[in-house]
Amino acid sequence: MKISKQFGLSLVEVLVALVISVFLLGGIVQVYVGNKATFKFTNALAEIQENGRFALETISQDLRLAREWGCIAFDPTDTGNINDTLGAGNPAGYDTDWHDFLGEPAIEGVNGAAAPDTLTIRGGKPGTANVRSESTSNAFQTAGEQWIHTTPINTIAAGDIILIARCGANDLLIDAEADIQRVTGIDNSNPVQTRINLGAAKSQMYQNDATVIELQSVQYTIANGANGQPALFRSEFGNNQELVEGVQDLQILYGVDTDNDDYPNQYLTANAVGAANFDDVVAVRVMLLMRSLDDNVTETSQTYTFNGATVTPGDRRIRQSFTTTVALRNRVGS
């Protein structure tokens, strides 16, 4: 049997194979890096858009419910038709900035100058409950009692502030059409009705034409969040919570009605409106500047325009502005 000679690869062939492999590997790495950069960019952009839409929707909902008093008329210059039972010690830590719904404007703000603005909103929350008359007695609805029965409701809890409004009956002997009350307890054990214990006596008998609305005082500010990123904070009755991260700036313009037709004539900053004129605000324009949480998302610094100013930042984050104008539905065209 004849054994044939075996020949290996020459050095030149090995070098050629290595060069081809390097080119192929370089192409694969380039595709990977490109795909990773594209994913990082699209993911950051999607995150910005989702956070921006959520922030605007949350603020807009609170604005639409500013000065929400249900079925009764509310005149900030004449509040005699509303019996306010809140005061020092009721609730605990009573603060006029948060709990004085009659004396403080429904909308007010503070200019941040070179910093973000602050927006404060007072009004109702979504959803109402109807007062439920007793089948055998109206004792639970009688003036002077500190509880009331409503249709089932699970959104109200002890410590909340509610407005009980008389919607149908017009009792000429009673000036008040509504009570502002603190809730001291809730009993939902009965499936057909909810018992609400109140912090003070009711001003009158409430029949089943009356409604109950939960009230709120909220404030929006910008500060660094838990991860060190600028974030939008929402404070309800002074309880501050981080709402959305990646919010770099908040600017507010207020639509002021100057000719008493309930429609905005001009949009002004909080300083231009002045504390005495916030009751003339009938619309609010909200401007948010969102930024990506990660840096080095773009190849170069991204120039952006926000609130009339064009800025080139020192980082490589994505930024996008979001703007919406919300009519205060309880003021416009009323």
Short mmCIF file of C-alpha atoms in Angstrom, two decimals:
data_model
loop_
_atom_site.label_atom_id
_atom_site.label_comp_id
_atom_site.label_asym_id
_atom_site.label_seq_id
_atom_site.Cartn_x
_atom_site.Cartn_y
_atom_site.Cartn_z
CA MET A 1 0.00 0.00 0.00
CA LYS A 2 1.40 3.29 -1.09
CA ILE A 3 1.14 6.15 1.41
CA SER A 4 0.56 9.57 -0.24
CA LYS A 5 2.24 12.63 1.08
CA GLN A 6 0.12 15.16 3.07
CA PHE A 7 0.62 18.87 2.69
CA GLY A 8 -0.50 21.54 5.25
CA LEU A 9 -1.48 25.20 4.70
CA SER A 10 1.19 27.64 3.84
CA LEU A 11 1.78 30.73 5.96
CA VAL A 12 0.40 32.91 3.16
CA GLU A 13 -2.84 30.93 3.07
CA VAL A 14 -3.22 31.21 6.86
CA LEU A 15 -2.66 34.97 6.72
CA VAL A 16 -5.21 35.35 3.90
CA ALA A 17 -7.76 33.34 5.89
CA LEU A 18 -7.12 35.49 8.98
CA VAL A 19 -7.57 38.71 7.01
CA ILE A 20 -10.89 37.47 5.57
CA SER A 21 -12.03 36.42 9.06
CA VAL A 22 -11.15 39.84 10.46
CA PHE A 23 -13.23 41.54 7.77
CA LEU A 24 -16.17 39.23 8.42
CA LEU A 25 -15.89 39.69 12.17
CA GLY A 26 -15.63 43.46 11.74
CA GLY A 27 -18.82 43.45 9.69
CA ILE A 28 -20.63 41.42 12.34
CA VAL A 29 -19.43 43.75 15.11
CA GLN A 30 -20.47 46.79 13.09
CA VAL A 31 -23.96 45.37 12.54
CA TYR A 32 -24.24 44.54 16.25
CA VAL A 33 -23.09 48.01 17.35
CA GLY A 34 -25.43 49.66 14.86
CA ASN A 35 -28.40 47.57 15.98
CA LYS A 36 -27.59 48.25 19.63
CA ALA A 37 -27.40 52.02 19.01
CA THR A 38 -30.68 51.92 17.07
CA PHE A 39 -32.37 49.93 19.83
CA LYS A 40 -31.05 52.32 22.49
CA PHE A 41 -32.32 55.33 20.53
CA THR A 42 -35.76 53.93 19.73
CA ASN A 43 -36.19 52.62 23.28
CA ALA A 44 -35.27 56.02 24.76
CA LEU A 45 -37.61 57.80 22.34
CA ALA A 46 -40.49 55.45 23.15
CA GLU A 47 -39.84 55.95 26.87
CA ILE A 48 -39.90 59.73 26.48
CA GLN A 49 -43.16 59.67 24.52
CA GLU A 50 -44.87 57.30 26.95
CA ASN A 51 -43.79 59.32 30.00
CA GLY A 52 -44.70 62.61 28.33
CA ARG A 53 -48.19 61.46 27.37
CA PHE A 54 -48.82 60.04 30.85
CA ALA A 55 -47.64 63.23 32.56
CA LEU A 56 -49.81 65.47 30.36
CA GLU A 57 -52.86 63.25 30.77
CA THR A 58 -52.52 63.22 34.57
CA ILE A 59 -52.13 67.01 34.78
CA SER A 60 -54.97 67.53 32.28
CA GLN A 61 -57.36 65.37 34.30
CA ASP A 62 -56.67 67.39 37.45
CA LEU A 63 -57.09 70.65 35.52
CA ARG A 64 -60.42 69.58 34.04
CA LEU A 65 -61.69 68.97 37.58
CA ALA A 66 -60.47 72.29 38.98
CA ARG A 67 -63.28 74.19 40.69
CA GLU A 68 -65.49 71.09 40.47
CA TRP A 69 -68.43 71.63 42.81
CA GLY A 70 -70.91 69.23 41.28
CA CYS A 71 -74.43 70.55 40.87
CA ILE A 72 -74.10 73.73 42.95
CA ALA A 73 -73.03 77.17 41.85
CA PHE A 74 -69.68 78.40 43.15
CA ASP A 75 -68.76 82.07 43.27
CA PRO A 76 -65.35 82.72 44.89
CA THR A 77 -66.53 86.21 45.86
CA ASP A 78 -69.67 84.91 47.60
CA THR A 79 -69.33 81.48 49.20
CA GLY A 80 -72.26 81.75 51.59
CA ASN A 81 -74.03 78.82 49.94
CA ILE A 82 -71.30 76.39 51.11
CA ASN A 83 -70.88 75.38 54.76
CA ASP A 84 -67.16 74.75 55.34
CA THR A 85 -66.66 72.58 58.44
CA LEU A 86 -62.87 72.43 58.06
CA GLY A 87 -60.69 74.43 60.42
CA ALA A 88 -57.82 74.26 62.88
CA GLY A 89 -57.36 70.65 63.96
CA ASN A 90 -59.98 69.36 61.51
CA PRO A 91 -58.37 67.67 59.73
CA ALA A 92 -55.22 67.22 61.80
CA GLY A 93 -52.51 69.50 60.42
CA TYR A 94 -55.07 71.81 58.81
CA ASP A 95 -53.27 74.08 56.35
CA THR A 96 -55.08 76.87 54.52
CA ASP A 97 -52.85 76.35 51.47
CA TRP A 98 -54.21 72.81 51.12
CA HIS A 99 -57.57 72.71 52.89
CA ASP A 100 -59.13 76.13 52.29
CA PHE A 101 -61.15 75.37 49.15
CA LEU A 102 -63.27 78.52 49.45
CA GLY A 103 -60.58 81.10 50.22
CA GLU A 104 -57.81 79.88 47.89
CA PRO A 105 -58.06 80.06 44.08
CA ALA A 106 -58.80 76.88 42.15
CA ILE A 107 -55.69 77.45 40.01
CA GLU A 108 -52.47 79.20 40.97
CA GLY A 109 -48.80 78.91 40.18
CA VAL A 110 -45.32 80.17 40.88
CA ASN A 111 -42.80 81.21 38.24
CA GLY A 112 -39.57 79.30 38.47
CA ALA A 113 -37.59 82.06 36.71
CA ALA A 114 -34.63 80.02 35.42
CA ALA A 115 -36.12 76.96 37.14
CA PRO A 116 -39.30 74.94 36.47
CA ASP A 117 -42.69 76.41 37.38
CA THR A 118 -45.01 75.15 40.11
CA LEU A 119 -48.71 74.48 39.47
CA THR A 120 -51.40 74.13 42.18
CA ILE A 121 -54.92 72.82 41.45
CA ARG A 122 -57.93 72.62 43.78
CA GLY A 123 -61.13 70.83 42.87
CA GLY A 124 -62.85 67.47 42.70
CA LYS A 125 -61.86 63.92 41.86
CA PRO A 126 -63.51 61.74 39.20
CA GLY A 127 -66.68 59.97 40.26
CA THR A 128 -69.59 60.83 42.54
CA ALA A 129 -71.94 59.00 44.88
CA ASN A 130 -75.62 59.71 45.46
CA VAL A 131 -76.98 60.26 48.95
CA ARG A 132 -79.26 57.38 49.87
CA SER A 133 -82.44 58.07 51.82
CA GLU A 134 -83.44 55.50 54.43
CA SER A 135 -86.45 53.35 53.59
CA THR A 136 -87.94 53.71 57.07
CA SER A 137 -86.44 56.90 58.40
CA ASN A 138 -84.38 59.90 57.36
CA ALA A 139 -82.56 59.92 60.66
CA PHE A 140 -79.18 59.30 59.08
CA GLN A 141 -79.59 62.31 56.79
CA THR A 142 -80.90 64.72 59.45
CA ALA A 143 -79.11 68.00 60.14
CA GLY A 144 -76.79 67.73 63.12
CA GLU A 145 -75.88 64.07 62.56
CA GLN A 146 -72.23 63.23 61.82
CA TRP A 147 -72.79 60.49 59.27
CA ILE A 148 -74.52 59.99 55.96
CA HIS A 149 -75.45 57.06 53.69
CA THR A 150 -74.64 56.96 49.97
CA THR A 151 -74.74 54.52 47.11
CA PRO A 152 -71.79 52.07 47.29
CA ILE A 153 -68.45 53.83 46.81
CA ASN A 154 -64.97 52.43 47.44
CA THR A 155 -62.83 55.41 46.39
CA ILE A 156 -63.37 57.42 49.58
CA ALA A 157 -61.37 56.63 52.71
CA ALA A 158 -60.97 57.96 56.22
CA GLY A 159 -59.12 61.28 56.17
CA ASP A 160 -60.47 62.35 52.77
CA ILE A 161 -62.26 65.66 52.21
CA ILE A 162 -65.70 65.51 50.57
CA LEU A 163 -68.36 67.91 49.35
CA ILE A 164 -72.00 66.96 50.04
CA ALA A 165 -74.15 69.00 47.64
CA ARG A 166 -77.92 69.47 47.59
CA CYS A 167 -78.84 69.21 43.91
CA GLY A 168 -82.61 69.24 43.60
CA ALA A 169 -84.44 70.53 46.66
CA ASN A 170 -84.34 74.26 47.27
CA ASP A 171 -84.92 74.82 50.98
CA LEU A 172 -85.47 78.55 51.37
CA LEU A 173 -84.91 78.26 55.11
CA ILE A 174 -81.34 77.01 54.66
CA ASP A 175 -78.75 79.21 52.95
CA ALA A 176 -76.18 76.47 52.53
CA GLU A 177 -76.47 74.20 49.52
CA ALA A 178 -73.46 72.06 50.43
CA ASP A 179 -71.13 70.98 53.23
CA ILE A 180 -67.36 70.52 53.01
CA GLN A 181 -66.61 67.66 55.38
CA ARG A 182 -63.72 65.51 56.58
CA VAL A 183 -64.32 61.76 56.47
CA THR A 184 -63.52 60.05 59.78
CA GLY A 185 -64.59 56.53 58.81
CA ILE A 186 -66.11 54.36 56.08
CA ASP A 187 -68.36 51.32 56.39
CA ASN A 188 -68.82 49.29 53.19
CA SER A 189 -70.17 46.18 54.90
CA ASN A 190 -73.65 46.74 53.46
CA PRO A 191 -73.55 45.86 49.72
CA VAL A 192 -76.31 48.32 48.82
CA GLN A 193 -75.01 51.41 50.60
CA THR A 194 -71.94 53.02 52.15
CA ARG A 195 -71.97 54.74 55.53
CA ILE A 196 -69.66 57.74 55.72
CA ASN A 197 -68.77 59.07 59.16
CA LEU A 198 -68.11 62.81 59.16
CA GLY A 199 -65.83 65.07 61.16
CA ALA A 200 -68.57 67.59 61.93
CA ALA A 201 -72.35 67.86 62.06
CA LYS A 202 -74.24 68.28 58.78
CA SER A 203 -75.89 71.63 58.15
CA GLN A 204 -79.17 70.11 56.93
CA MET A 205 -81.13 67.04 55.90
CA TYR A 206 -79.80 65.63 52.62
CA GLN A 207 -82.23 63.66 50.45
CA ASN A 208 -81.50 61.28 47.60
CA ASP A 209 -81.15 64.18 45.17
CA ALA A 210 -77.85 65.12 46.83
CA THR A 211 -74.37 63.97 45.71
CA VAL A 212 -70.99 63.39 47.33
CA ILE A 213 -67.73 64.43 45.60
CA GLU A 214 -64.22 63.86 46.91
CA LEU A 215 -62.11 67.04 46.92
CA GLN A 216 -58.37 67.39 46.39
CA SER A 217 -55.58 69.96 46.48
CA VAL A 218 -52.63 68.94 44.28
CA GLN A 219 -49.37 70.59 43.34
CA TYR A 220 -46.97 69.74 40.51
CA THR A 221 -43.24 70.44 40.85
CA ILE A 222 -39.93 69.30 39.33
CA ALA A 223 -37.16 67.84 41.51
CA ASN A 224 -34.59 65.06 41.42
CA GLY A 225 -36.18 61.66 41.87
CA ALA A 226 -35.05 58.53 43.66
CA ASN A 227 -32.56 57.63 40.92
CA GLY A 228 -31.09 61.14 40.71
CA GLN A 229 -32.95 61.99 37.50
CA PRO A 230 -35.19 65.08 37.27
CA ALA A 231 -38.80 63.99 37.73
CA LEU A 232 -42.34 65.35 37.91
CA PHE A 233 -43.74 65.21 41.45
CA ARG A 234 -47.42 65.32 42.33
CA SER A 235 -48.28 66.38 45.87
CA GLU A 236 -51.81 65.73 47.17
CA PHE A 237 -52.59 67.55 50.41
CA GLY A 238 -48.84 67.92 50.94
CA ASN A 239 -48.06 64.21 50.44
CA ASN A 240 -45.36 64.41 47.77
CA GLN A 241 -44.90 61.49 45.35
CA GLU A 242 -42.72 61.00 42.30
CA LEU A 243 -45.03 60.68 39.30
CA VAL A 244 -42.86 60.51 36.15
CA GLU A 245 -39.08 60.42 35.79
CA GLY A 246 -37.16 62.14 33.02
CA VAL A 247 -39.11 65.45 33.23
CA GLN A 248 -36.50 68.20 32.98
CA ASP A 249 -38.71 71.30 32.92
CA LEU A 250 -42.30 72.43 33.50
CA GLN A 251 -43.55 75.78 32.23
CA ILE A 252 -47.11 77.07 32.60
CA LEU A 253 -49.07 79.82 30.84
CA TYR A 254 -52.46 80.89 32.17
CA GLY A 255 -55.33 81.86 29.88
CA VAL A 256 -56.91 84.93 31.52
CA ASP A 257 -60.40 86.21 30.80
CA THR A 258 -60.16 90.02 30.76
CA ASP A 259 -63.63 90.90 29.44
CA ASN A 260 -65.82 88.58 31.56
CA ASP A 261 -67.02 86.41 28.67
CA ASP A 262 -65.52 83.25 30.26
CA TYR A 263 -63.03 82.75 27.40
CA PRO A 264 -59.26 83.45 27.50
CA ASN A 265 -58.05 86.70 25.97
CA GLN A 266 -54.33 86.25 26.62
CA TYR A 267 -51.89 83.71 28.07
CA LEU A 268 -49.62 84.96 30.84
CA THR A 269 -46.99 83.63 33.23
CA ALA A 270 -47.88 83.26 36.91
CA ASN A 271 -46.01 86.47 37.77
CA ALA A 272 -47.92 88.38 35.10
CA VAL A 273 -51.27 87.01 36.29
CA GLY A 274 -50.69 88.02 39.90
CA ALA A 275 -52.24 86.39 42.94
CA ALA A 276 -55.33 88.61 42.83
CA ASN A 277 -56.27 87.52 39.30
CA PHE A 278 -56.00 83.73 39.37
CA ASP A 279 -59.79 83.58 39.68
CA ASP A 280 -59.87 85.00 36.12
CA VAL A 281 -57.95 82.01 34.71
CA VAL A 282 -60.16 79.94 32.38
CA ALA A 283 -57.51 77.84 30.59
CA VAL A 284 -54.00 76.54 31.28
CA ARG A 285 -51.22 75.78 28.79
CA VAL A 286 -48.82 73.11 30.07
CA MET A 287 -45.34 72.68 28.55
CA LEU A 288 -43.11 69.77 29.54
CA LEU A 289 -39.50 69.12 28.51
CA MET A 290 -38.76 65.40 28.62
CA ARG A 291 -35.29 63.87 28.40
CA SER A 292 -33.99 60.33 28.06
CA LEU A 293 -32.83 58.63 31.23
CA ASP A 294 -29.65 57.36 29.54
CA ASP A 295 -26.85 59.55 28.21
CA ASN A 296 -24.88 58.92 24.98
CA VAL A 297 -28.03 58.04 23.05
CA THR A 298 -27.17 60.31 20.10
CA GLU A 299 -23.85 60.69 18.29
CA THR A 300 -23.66 64.42 19.02
CA SER A 301 -25.39 66.86 21.36
CA GLN A 302 -29.01 67.44 20.34
CA THR A 303 -30.06 71.09 20.04
CA TYR A 304 -33.63 71.64 21.18
CA THR A 305 -36.12 74.50 21.49
CA PHE A 306 -38.33 74.85 24.55
CA ASN A 307 -40.45 77.76 25.76
CA GLY A 308 -38.99 80.04 23.09
CA ALA A 309 -35.33 79.30 23.88
CA THR A 310 -32.93 77.23 21.76
CA VAL A 311 -30.37 75.27 23.80
CA THR A 312 -27.43 73.00 22.97
CA PRO A 313 -26.83 70.79 26.03
CA GLY A 314 -23.52 69.34 27.16
CA ASP A 315 -24.73 65.75 27.02
CA ARG A 316 -26.01 63.38 24.32
CA ARG A 317 -29.52 62.68 25.59
CA ILE A 318 -32.71 62.84 23.54
CA ARG A 319 -35.09 65.66 24.47
CA GLN A 320 -38.64 66.31 23.36
CA SER A 321 -41.18 68.97 24.31
CA PHE A 322 -44.85 68.25 24.99
CA THR A 323 -47.54 70.93 25.05
CA THR A 324 -51.26 70.91 25.72
CA THR A 325 -53.87 73.56 26.48
CA VAL A 326 -56.65 72.59 28.89
CA ALA A 327 -59.86 74.57 29.25
CA LEU A 328 -61.17 74.71 32.79
CA ARG A 329 -64.53 73.21 31.92
CA ASN A 330 -66.12 74.61 35.08
CA ARG A 331 -65.22 78.16 33.93
CA VAL A 332 -65.09 78.33 30.13
CA GLY A 333 -68.39 79.25 28.52
CA SER A 334 -70.24 79.00 31.82
#
